[in-house]
Amino acid sequence: ADAGDSMEDANFVHDTANAAILRLTKECDWMDEVLNTSPCSRTGDLTFHDQVFKSAISLCAGKCIKAYEIMLFREALQTGFYQLQSARDEYRFQCGQEGMHADLIRTFCEVQTKLLAPFCPHTMEHVWCSVLKMEGQVVNSGLPSLPEPDLLVYQSGKFMEGVISDLRSSVQKAQAPPKKKKKGPAMPKMKVTGIRLVVGPEYTGWRRVAIE
């Protein structure tokens, strides 16, 4: 190739890079807000949603570290950034007006910073010193050391997420405006006033046969 030719990586997409930078910048601003500007105030015993999120942090961090060890960097980014953020977003939604637990959010920010340090060391050093206000450098802090995730609690939380999603869809479907009919009076719009959940003590029928 001539010296004046432009050589670009065929796998590099500018829109993807710009979106990633924007997402990272927003994440840094969010950390500063929940830790310094408007810190979370809830402390004390962990609720069910807290325990699910705690296990999700350990699970994502463990997967990310294993990916680093065998140099699967795409997998490390997927688990240590995107999946961990998805778990945080679901946790924030589940907490509602009660608010997030201060200790868990601090743990999340520290873990997220350490896991992203190999990808964007300069930004994470800024977060480590200026946002987390930690001593030393993140590059010397080592990978996060977390307790083993409680998979029973984690799977229970994922099951509840599915139940809640199904309930929302059912409510929206029931309250949707009725379809117009060519003849006859229009059907009145329904409003859901309550939800009743029935929990069976054991599996029955074909489900029990399949488990056995």
mmCIF file of N, CA, C and O in Angstrom, residues 104-189:
data_model
loop_
_atom_site.group_PDB
_atom_site.id
_atom_site.type_symbol
_atom_site.label_atom_id
_atom_site.label_comp_id
_atom_site.label_asym_id
_atom_site.label_seq_id
_atom_site.Cartn_x
_atom_site.Cartn_y
_atom_site.Cartn_z
ATOM 1 N N LEU A 104 -24.173 -2.193 49.311
ATOM 2 C CA LEU A 104 -24.151 -2.955 48.060
ATOM 3 C C LEU A 104 -23.762 -2.077 46.881
ATOM 4 O O LEU A 104 -23.030 -2.513 45.988
ATOM 5 N N ILE A 105 -24.255 -0.852 46.868
ATOM 6 C CA ILE A 105 -23.906 0.059 45.778
ATOM 7 C C ILE A 105 -22.428 0.397 45.822
ATOM 8 O O ILE A 105 -21.755 0.475 44.785
ATOM 9 N N ARG A 106 -21.879 0.561 47.002
ATOM 10 C CA ARG A 106 -20.444 0.802 47.140
ATOM 11 C C ARG A 106 -19.656 -0.393 46.608
ATOM 12 O O ARG A 106 -18.673 -0.227 45.865
ATOM 13 N N THR A 107 -20.098 -1.594 46.973
ATOM 14 C CA THR A 107 -19.437 -2.808 46.476
ATOM 15 C C THR A 107 -19.522 -2.893 44.961
ATOM 16 O O THR A 107 -18.535 -3.208 44.283
ATOM 17 N N PHE A 108 -20.695 -2.613 44.421
ATOM 18 C CA PHE A 108 -20.872 -2.662 42.966
ATOM 19 C C PHE A 108 -19.909 -1.707 42.269
ATOM 20 O O PHE A 108 -19.263 -2.081 41.281
ATOM 21 N N CYS A 109 -19.798 -0.480 42.763
ATOM 22 C CA CYS A 109 -18.934 0.516 42.120
ATOM 23 C C CYS A 109 -17.469 0.091 42.179
ATOM 24 O O CYS A 109 -16.729 0.253 41.202
ATOM 25 N N GLU A 110 -17.041 -0.442 43.305
ATOM 26 C CA GLU A 110 -15.652 -0.886 43.425
ATOM 27 C C GLU A 110 -15.357 -2.057 42.491
ATOM 28 O O GLU A 110 -14.316 -2.088 41.818
ATOM 29 N N VAL A 111 -16.284 -3.030 42.452
ATOM 30 C CA VAL A 111 -16.095 -4.197 41.585
ATOM 31 C C VAL A 111 -16.090 -3.783 40.122
ATOM 32 O O VAL A 111 -15.238 -4.217 39.330
ATOM 33 N N GLN A 112 -17.045 -2.927 39.732
ATOM 34 C CA GLN A 112 -17.119 -2.465 38.352
ATOM 35 C C GLN A 112 -15.842 -1.738 37.938
ATOM 36 O O GLN A 112 -15.321 -1.937 36.835
ATOM 37 N N THR A 113 -15.296 -0.927 38.824
ATOM 38 C CA THR A 113 -14.076 -0.186 38.533
ATOM 39 C C THR A 113 -12.890 -1.117 38.330
ATOM 40 O O THR A 113 -12.097 -0.957 37.392
ATOM 41 N N LYS A 114 -12.748 -2.117 39.194
ATOM 42 C CA LYS A 114 -11.634 -3.055 39.078
ATOM 43 C C LYS A 114 -11.740 -3.899 37.810
ATOM 44 O O LYS A 114 -10.737 -4.143 37.131
ATOM 45 N N LEU A 115 -12.949 -4.340 37.486
ATOM 46 C CA LEU A 115 -13.122 -5.200 36.315
ATOM 47 C C LEU A 115 -12.900 -4.461 35.004
ATOM 48 O O LEU A 115 -12.488 -5.064 34.007
ATOM 49 N N LEU A 116 -13.153 -3.161 34.986
ATOM 50 C CA LEU A 116 -12.986 -2.382 33.753
ATOM 51 C C LEU A 116 -11.590 -1.779 33.620
ATOM 52 O O LEU A 116 -11.251 -1.248 32.567
ATOM 53 N N ALA A 117 -10.788 -1.853 34.686
ATOM 54 C CA ALA A 117 -9.461 -1.235 34.650
ATOM 55 C C ALA A 117 -8.587 -1.732 33.496
ATOM 56 O O ALA A 117 -7.884 -0.932 32.871
ATOM 57 N N PRO A 118 -8.586 -3.028 33.148
ATOM 58 C CA PRO A 118 -7.765 -3.458 32.011
ATOM 59 C C PRO A 118 -8.211 -2.869 30.676
ATOM 60 O O PRO A 118 -7.401 -2.720 29.758
ATOM 61 N N PHE A 119 -9.492 -2.527 30.544
ATOM 62 C CA PHE A 119 -10.004 -1.980 29.277
ATOM 63 C C PHE A 119 -9.799 -0.474 29.182
ATOM 64 O O PHE A 119 -9.451 0.036 28.116
ATOM 65 N N CYS A 120 -10.069 0.225 30.254
ATOM 66 C CA CYS A 120 -9.963 1.694 30.217
ATOM 67 C C CYS A 120 -9.278 2.161 31.504
ATOM 68 O O CYS A 120 -9.938 2.691 32.411
ATOM 69 N N PRO A 121 -7.968 1.946 31.618
ATOM 70 C CA PRO A 121 -7.253 2.218 32.869
ATOM 71 C C PRO A 121 -7.276 3.679 33.304
ATOM 72 O O PRO A 121 -7.378 3.959 34.500
ATOM 73 N N HIS A 122 -7.183 4.615 32.356
ATOM 74 C CA HIS A 122 -7.136 6.022 32.746
ATOM 75 C C HIS A 122 -8.460 6.466 33.376
ATOM 76 O O HIS A 122 -8.479 7.136 34.415
ATOM 77 N N THR A 123 -9.579 6.070 32.761
ATOM 78 C CA THR A 123 -10.893 6.439 33.291
ATOM 79 C C THR A 123 -11.126 5.798 34.653
ATOM 80 O O THR A 123 -11.647 6.431 35.581
ATOM 81 N N MET A 124 -10.737 4.542 34.794
ATOM 82 C CA MET A 124 -10.958 3.846 36.052
ATOM 83 C C MET A 124 -10.056 4.378 37.161
ATOM 84 O O MET A 124 -10.432 4.366 38.332
ATOM 85 N N GLU A 125 -8.866 4.875 36.809
ATOM 86 C CA GLU A 125 -8.025 5.516 37.817
ATOM 87 C C GLU A 125 -8.708 6.785 38.335
ATOM 88 O O GLU A 125 -8.658 7.091 39.535
ATOM 89 N N HIS A 126 -9.339 7.519 37.425
ATOM 90 C CA HIS A 126 -10.087 8.717 37.829
ATOM 91 C C HIS A 126 -11.216 8.342 38.779
ATOM 92 O O HIS A 126 -11.414 8.991 39.818
ATOM 93 N N VAL A 127 -11.977 7.287 38.442
ATOM 94 C CA VAL A 127 -13.081 6.851 39.305
ATOM 95 C C VAL A 127 -12.548 6.385 40.657
ATOM 96 O O VAL A 127 -13.100 6.715 41.718
ATOM 97 N N TRP A 128 -11.462 5.623 40.635
ATOM 98 C CA TRP A 128 -10.881 5.069 41.860
ATOM 99 C C TRP A 128 -10.454 6.183 42.827
ATOM 100 O O TRP A 128 -10.730 6.100 44.038
ATOM 101 N N CYS A 129 -9.818 7.215 42.300
ATOM 102 C CA CYS A 129 -9.281 8.279 43.153
ATOM 103 C C CYS A 129 -10.302 9.376 43.446
ATOM 104 O O CYS A 129 -10.457 9.797 44.594
ATOM 105 N N SER A 130 -11.009 9.845 42.419
ATOM 106 C CA SER A 130 -11.863 11.025 42.567
ATOM 107 C C SER A 130 -13.300 10.698 42.960
ATOM 108 O O SER A 130 -13.957 11.508 43.617
ATOM 109 N N VAL A 131 -13.810 9.527 42.552
ATOM 110 C CA VAL A 131 -15.195 9.162 42.849
ATOM 111 C C VAL A 131 -15.265 8.242 44.066
ATOM 112 O O VAL A 131 -15.966 8.524 45.042
ATOM 113 N N LEU A 132 -14.512 7.143 44.011
ATOM 114 C CA LEU A 132 -14.490 6.222 45.146
ATOM 115 C C LEU A 132 -13.628 6.745 46.292
ATOM 116 O O LEU A 132 -13.768 6.302 47.431
ATOM 117 N N LYS A 133 -12.704 7.665 45.940
ATOM 118 C CA LYS A 133 -11.811 8.267 46.933
ATOM 119 C C LYS A 133 -11.000 7.203 47.682
ATOM 120 O O LYS A 133 -10.874 7.218 48.916
ATOM 121 N N MET A 134 -10.452 6.266 46.914
ATOM 122 C CA MET A 134 -9.631 5.195 47.466
ATOM 123 C C MET A 134 -8.160 5.589 47.408
ATOM 124 O O MET A 134 -7.743 6.380 46.562
ATOM 125 N N GLU A 135 -7.365 5.024 48.302
ATOM 126 C CA GLU A 135 -5.932 5.285 48.306
ATOM 127 C C GLU A 135 -5.233 4.404 47.275
ATOM 128 O O GLU A 135 -5.731 3.343 46.894
ATOM 129 N N GLY A 136 -4.070 4.837 46.832
ATOM 130 C CA GLY A 136 -3.307 4.063 45.870
ATOM 131 C C GLY A 136 -3.904 4.127 44.479
ATOM 132 O O GLY A 136 -4.659 5.045 44.142
ATOM 133 N N GLN A 137 -3.583 3.131 43.659
ATOM 134 C CA GLN A 137 -4.052 3.074 42.280
ATOM 135 C C GLN A 137 -4.853 1.796 42.063
ATOM 136 O O GLN A 137 -4.553 0.746 42.644
ATOM 137 N N VAL A 138 -5.845 1.903 41.191
ATOM 138 C CA VAL A 138 -6.681 0.740 40.921
ATOM 139 C C VAL A 138 -5.882 -0.366 40.239
ATOM 140 O O VAL A 138 -6.148 -1.558 40.427
ATOM 141 N N VAL A 139 -4.858 0.016 39.474
ATOM 142 C CA VAL A 139 -4.052 -0.976 38.764
ATOM 143 C C VAL A 139 -3.283 -1.860 39.745
ATOM 144 O O VAL A 139 -2.893 -2.978 39.404
ATOM 145 N N ASN A 140 -3.073 -1.376 40.960
ATOM 146 C CA ASN A 140 -2.362 -2.153 41.978
ATOM 147 C C ASN A 140 -3.304 -2.786 43.000
ATOM 148 O O ASN A 140 -2.841 -3.431 43.939
ATOM 149 N N SER A 141 -4.601 -2.588 42.836
ATOM 150 C CA SER A 141 -5.563 -3.060 43.842
ATOM 151 C C SER A 141 -5.934 -4.527 43.685
ATOM 152 O O SER A 141 -6.503 -5.126 44.598
ATOM 153 N N GLY A 142 -5.631 -5.104 42.526
ATOM 154 C CA GLY A 142 -5.957 -6.505 42.308
ATOM 155 C C GLY A 142 -7.406 -6.696 41.876
ATOM 156 O O GLY A 142 -8.228 -5.775 41.946
ATOM 157 N N LEU A 143 -7.707 -7.898 41.441
ATOM 158 C CA LEU A 143 -9.073 -8.215 41.041
ATOM 159 C C LEU A 143 -9.943 -8.382 42.280
ATOM 160 O O LEU A 143 -9.453 -8.721 43.354
ATOM 161 N N PRO A 144 -11.257 -8.145 42.147
ATOM 162 C CA PRO A 144 -12.139 -8.234 43.319
ATOM 163 C C PRO A 144 -12.204 -9.639 43.891
ATOM 164 O O PRO A 144 -12.236 -10.622 43.156
ATOM 165 N N SER A 145 -12.225 -9.708 45.212
ATOM 166 C CA SER A 145 -12.372 -10.974 45.923
ATOM 167 C C SER A 145 -13.729 -10.964 46.619
ATOM 168 O O SER A 145 -13.945 -10.186 47.561
ATOM 169 N N LEU A 146 -14.639 -11.796 46.153
ATOM 170 C CA LEU A 146 -16.020 -11.778 46.629
ATOM 171 C C LEU A 146 -16.437 -13.163 47.127
ATOM 172 O O LEU A 146 -15.867 -14.174 46.717
ATOM 173 N N PRO A 147 -17.447 -13.225 47.995
ATOM 174 C CA PRO A 147 -17.947 -14.531 48.437
ATOM 175 C C PRO A 147 -18.633 -15.270 47.294
ATOM 176 O O PRO A 147 -19.041 -14.659 46.288
ATOM 177 N N GLU A 148 -18.760 -16.564 47.449
ATOM 178 C CA GLU A 148 -19.442 -17.366 46.440
ATOM 179 C C GLU A 148 -20.903 -16.932 46.325
ATOM 180 O O GLU A 148 -21.555 -16.666 47.334
ATOM 181 N N PRO A 149 -21.435 -16.850 45.117
ATOM 182 C CA PRO A 149 -22.834 -16.438 44.963
ATOM 183 C C PRO A 149 -23.793 -17.501 45.483
ATOM 184 O O PRO A 149 -23.519 -18.702 45.381
ATOM 185 N N ASP A 150 -24.890 -17.056 46.056
ATOM 186 C CA ASP A 150 -25.957 -17.965 46.483
ATOM 187 C C ASP A 150 -26.847 -18.219 45.265
ATOM 188 O O ASP A 150 -27.723 -17.417 44.947
ATOM 189 N N LEU A 151 -26.608 -19.323 44.588
ATOM 190 C CA LEU A 151 -27.305 -19.589 43.331
ATOM 191 C C LEU A 151 -28.796 -19.830 43.540
ATOM 192 O O LEU A 151 -29.605 -19.543 42.651
ATOM 193 N N LEU A 152 -29.179 -20.361 44.703
ATOM 194 C CA LEU A 152 -30.602 -20.571 44.978
ATOM 195 C C LEU A 152 -31.327 -19.230 45.062
ATOM 196 O O LEU A 152 -32.403 -19.048 44.471
ATOM 197 N N VAL A 153 -30.720 -18.285 45.769
ATOM 198 C CA VAL A 153 -31.312 -16.953 45.871
ATOM 199 C C VAL A 153 -31.316 -16.266 44.503
ATOM 200 O O VAL A 153 -32.302 -15.642 44.102
ATOM 201 N N TYR A 154 -30.211 -16.415 43.776
ATOM 202 C CA TYR A 154 -30.108 -15.778 42.457
ATOM 203 C C TYR A 154 -31.171 -16.311 41.499
ATOM 204 O O TYR A 154 -31.861 -15.530 40.827
ATOM 205 N N GLN A 155 -31.310 -17.630 41.440
ATOM 206 C CA GLN A 155 -32.304 -18.225 40.546
ATOM 207 C C GLN A 155 -33.726 -17.870 40.987
ATOM 208 O O GLN A 155 -34.614 -17.692 40.155
ATOM 209 N N SER A 156 -33.938 -17.767 42.293
ATOM 210 C CA SER A 156 -35.248 -17.344 42.788
ATOM 211 C C SER A 156 -35.565 -15.928 42.312
ATOM 212 O O SER A 156 -36.702 -15.631 41.926
ATOM 213 N N GLY A 157 -34.543 -15.065 42.345
ATOM 214 C CA GLY A 157 -34.748 -13.702 41.869
ATOM 215 C C GLY A 157 -35.054 -13.645 40.386
ATOM 216 O O GLY A 157 -35.922 -12.889 39.950
ATOM 217 N N LYS A 158 -34.346 -14.467 39.585
ATOM 218 C CA LYS A 158 -34.614 -14.495 38.150
ATOM 219 C C LYS A 158 -36.022 -15.024 37.875
ATOM 220 O O LYS A 158 -36.712 -14.538 36.964
ATOM 221 N N PHE A 159 -36.455 -16.011 38.674
ATOM 222 C CA PHE A 159 -37.812 -16.543 38.508
ATOM 223 C C PHE A 159 -38.842 -15.453 38.794
ATOM 224 O O PHE A 159 -39.824 -15.298 38.054
ATOM 225 N N MET A 160 -38.621 -14.677 39.855
ATOM 226 C CA MET A 160 -39.558 -13.618 40.204
ATOM 227 C C MET A 160 -39.578 -12.532 39.136
ATOM 228 O O MET A 160 -40.628 -11.944 38.858
ATOM 229 N N GLU A 161 -38.429 -12.249 38.527
ATOM 230 C CA GLU A 161 -38.396 -11.282 37.429
ATOM 231 C C GLU A 161 -39.308 -11.741 36.299
ATOM 232 O O GLU A 161 -40.048 -10.931 35.710
ATOM 233 N N GLY A 162 -39.261 -13.042 35.990
ATOM 234 C CA GLY A 162 -40.118 -13.572 34.934
ATOM 235 C C GLY A 162 -41.589 -13.493 35.295
ATOM 236 O O GLY A 162 -42.432 -13.150 34.451
ATOM 237 N N VAL A 163 -41.908 -13.796 36.557
ATOM 238 C CA VAL A 163 -43.305 -13.716 37.006
ATOM 239 C C VAL A 163 -43.825 -12.286 36.899
ATOM 240 O O VAL A 163 -44.924 -12.039 36.403
ATOM 241 N N ILE A 164 -43.026 -11.329 37.368
ATOM 242 C CA ILE A 164 -43.437 -9.928 37.323
ATOM 243 C C ILE A 164 -43.607 -9.457 35.887
ATOM 244 O O ILE A 164 -44.556 -8.728 35.558
ATOM 245 N N SER A 165 -42.703 -9.881 35.001
ATOM 246 C CA SER A 165 -42.818 -9.503 33.590
ATOM 247 C C SER A 165 -44.105 -10.053 32.976
ATOM 248 O O SER A 165 -44.813 -9.340 32.245
ATOM 249 N N ASP A 166 -44.423 -11.315 33.296
ATOM 250 C CA ASP A 166 -45.660 -11.911 32.778
ATOM 251 C C ASP A 166 -46.893 -11.186 33.321
ATOM 252 O O ASP A 166 -47.880 -10.981 32.603
ATOM 253 N N LEU A 167 -46.849 -10.799 34.584
ATOM 254 C CA LEU A 167 -47.983 -10.084 35.178
ATOM 255 C C LEU A 167 -48.190 -8.726 34.515
ATOM 256 O O LEU A 167 -49.327 -8.331 34.238
ATOM 257 N N ARG A 168 -47.098 -8.026 34.273
ATOM 258 C CA ARG A 168 -47.223 -6.723 33.608
ATOM 259 C C ARG A 168 -47.849 -6.876 32.222
ATOM 260 O O ARG A 168 -48.710 -6.080 31.833
ATOM 261 N N SER A 169 -47.394 -7.880 31.489
ATOM 262 C CA SER A 169 -47.942 -8.104 30.149
ATOM 263 C C SER A 169 -49.431 -8.434 30.223
ATOM 264 O O SER A 169 -50.228 -7.957 29.403
ATOM 265 N N SER A 170 -49.806 -9.238 31.206
ATOM 266 C CA SER A 170 -51.219 -9.612 31.359
ATOM 267 C C SER A 170 -52.069 -8.391 31.714
ATOM 268 O O SER A 170 -53.187 -8.236 31.204
ATOM 269 N N VAL A 171 -51.562 -7.535 32.584
ATOM 270 C CA VAL A 171 -52.304 -6.332 32.966
ATOM 271 C C VAL A 171 -52.467 -5.397 31.769
ATOM 272 O O VAL A 171 -53.547 -4.852 31.516
ATOM 273 N N GLN A 172 -51.382 -5.198 31.022
ATOM 274 C CA GLN A 172 -51.456 -4.325 29.846
ATOM 275 C C GLN A 172 -52.435 -4.869 28.815
ATOM 276 O O GLN A 172 -53.195 -4.113 28.207
ATOM 277 N N LYS A 173 -52.418 -6.189 28.635
ATOM 278 C CA LYS A 173 -53.340 -6.799 27.680
ATOM 279 C C LYS A 173 -54.784 -6.641 28.129
ATOM 280 O O LYS A 173 -55.679 -6.360 27.324
ATOM 281 N N ALA A 174 -55.031 -6.797 29.438
ATOM 282 C CA ALA A 174 -56.398 -6.681 29.957
ATOM 283 C C ALA A 174 -56.906 -5.247 29.898
ATOM 284 O O ALA A 174 -58.104 -5.018 29.698
ATOM 285 N N GLN A 175 -56.013 -4.276 30.046
ATOM 286 C CA GLN A 175 -56.429 -2.876 30.064
ATOM 287 C C GLN A 175 -56.308 -2.194 28.709
ATOM 288 O O GLN A 175 -56.577 -0.992 28.603
ATOM 289 N N ALA A 176 -55.902 -2.946 27.705
ATOM 290 C CA ALA A 176 -55.790 -2.367 26.361
ATOM 291 C C ALA A 176 -57.167 -1.945 25.851
ATOM 292 O O ALA A 176 -58.181 -2.579 26.173
ATOM 293 N N PRO A 177 -57.227 -0.872 25.086
ATOM 294 C CA PRO A 177 -58.522 -0.428 24.537
ATOM 295 C C PRO A 177 -59.170 -1.546 23.715
ATOM 296 O O PRO A 177 -58.475 -2.258 22.976
ATOM 297 N N PRO A 178 -60.472 -1.746 23.869
ATOM 298 C CA PRO A 178 -61.138 -2.816 23.112
ATOM 299 C C PRO A 178 -61.111 -2.551 21.615
ATOM 300 O O PRO A 178 -61.107 -1.403 21.172
ATOM 301 N N LYS A 179 -61.042 -3.630 20.869
ATOM 302 C CA LYS A 179 -61.040 -3.499 19.421
ATOM 303 C C LYS A 179 -62.419 -3.045 18.940
ATOM 304 O O LYS A 179 -63.445 -3.481 19.452
ATOM 305 N N LYS A 180 -62.398 -2.178 17.942
ATOM 306 C CA LYS A 180 -63.660 -1.658 17.421
ATOM 307 C C LYS A 180 -64.413 -2.739 16.654
ATOM 308 O O LYS A 180 -63.829 -3.492 15.886
ATOM 309 N N LYS A 181 -65.690 -2.810 16.898
ATOM 310 C CA LYS A 181 -66.545 -3.749 16.183
ATOM 311 C C LYS A 181 -67.428 -2.998 15.200
ATOM 312 O O LYS A 181 -67.846 -1.868 15.445
ATOM 313 N N LYS A 182 -67.692 -3.646 14.090
ATOM 314 C CA LYS A 182 -68.532 -3.003 13.064
ATOM 315 C C LYS A 182 -69.967 -2.869 13.532
ATOM 316 O O LYS A 182 -70.639 -1.907 13.229
ATOM 317 N N LYS A 183 -70.433 -3.867 14.301
ATOM 318 C CA LYS A 183 -71.813 -3.833 14.763
ATOM 319 C C LYS A 183 -71.856 -4.061 16.268
ATOM 320 O O LYS A 183 -70.973 -4.688 16.841
ATOM 321 N N GLY A 184 -72.914 -3.582 16.880
ATOM 322 C CA GLY A 184 -73.101 -3.785 18.303
ATOM 323 C C GLY A 184 -72.425 -2.712 19.131
ATOM 324 O O GLY A 184 -71.605 -1.939 18.644
ATOM 325 N N PRO A 185 -72.768 -2.655 20.413
ATOM 326 C CA PRO A 185 -72.188 -1.643 21.292
ATOM 327 C C PRO A 185 -70.701 -1.908 21.562
ATOM 328 O O PRO A 185 -70.244 -3.051 21.559
ATOM 329 N N ALA A 186 -69.981 -0.845 21.802
ATOM 330 C CA ALA A 186 -68.551 -0.969 22.072
ATOM 331 C C ALA A 186 -68.325 -1.566 23.459
ATOM 332 O O ALA A 186 -69.056 -1.268 24.407
ATOM 333 N N MET A 187 -67.344 -2.415 23.566
ATOM 334 C CA MET A 187 -67.014 -3.037 24.851
ATOM 335 C C MET A 187 -66.362 -2.004 25.771
ATOM 336 O O MET A 187 -65.532 -1.212 25.333
ATOM 337 N N PRO A 188 -66.751 -1.966 27.050
ATOM 338 C CA PRO A 188 -66.138 -0.995 27.964
ATOM 339 C C PRO A 188 -64.675 -1.332 28.233
ATOM 340 O O PRO A 188 -64.282 -2.495 28.207
ATOM 341 N N LYS A 189 -63.899 -0.299 28.510
ATOM 342 C CA LYS A 189 -62.494 -0.491 28.808
ATOM 343 C C LYS A 189 -62.341 -1.056 30.215
ATOM 344 O O LYS A 189 -62.942 -0.555 31.168
#
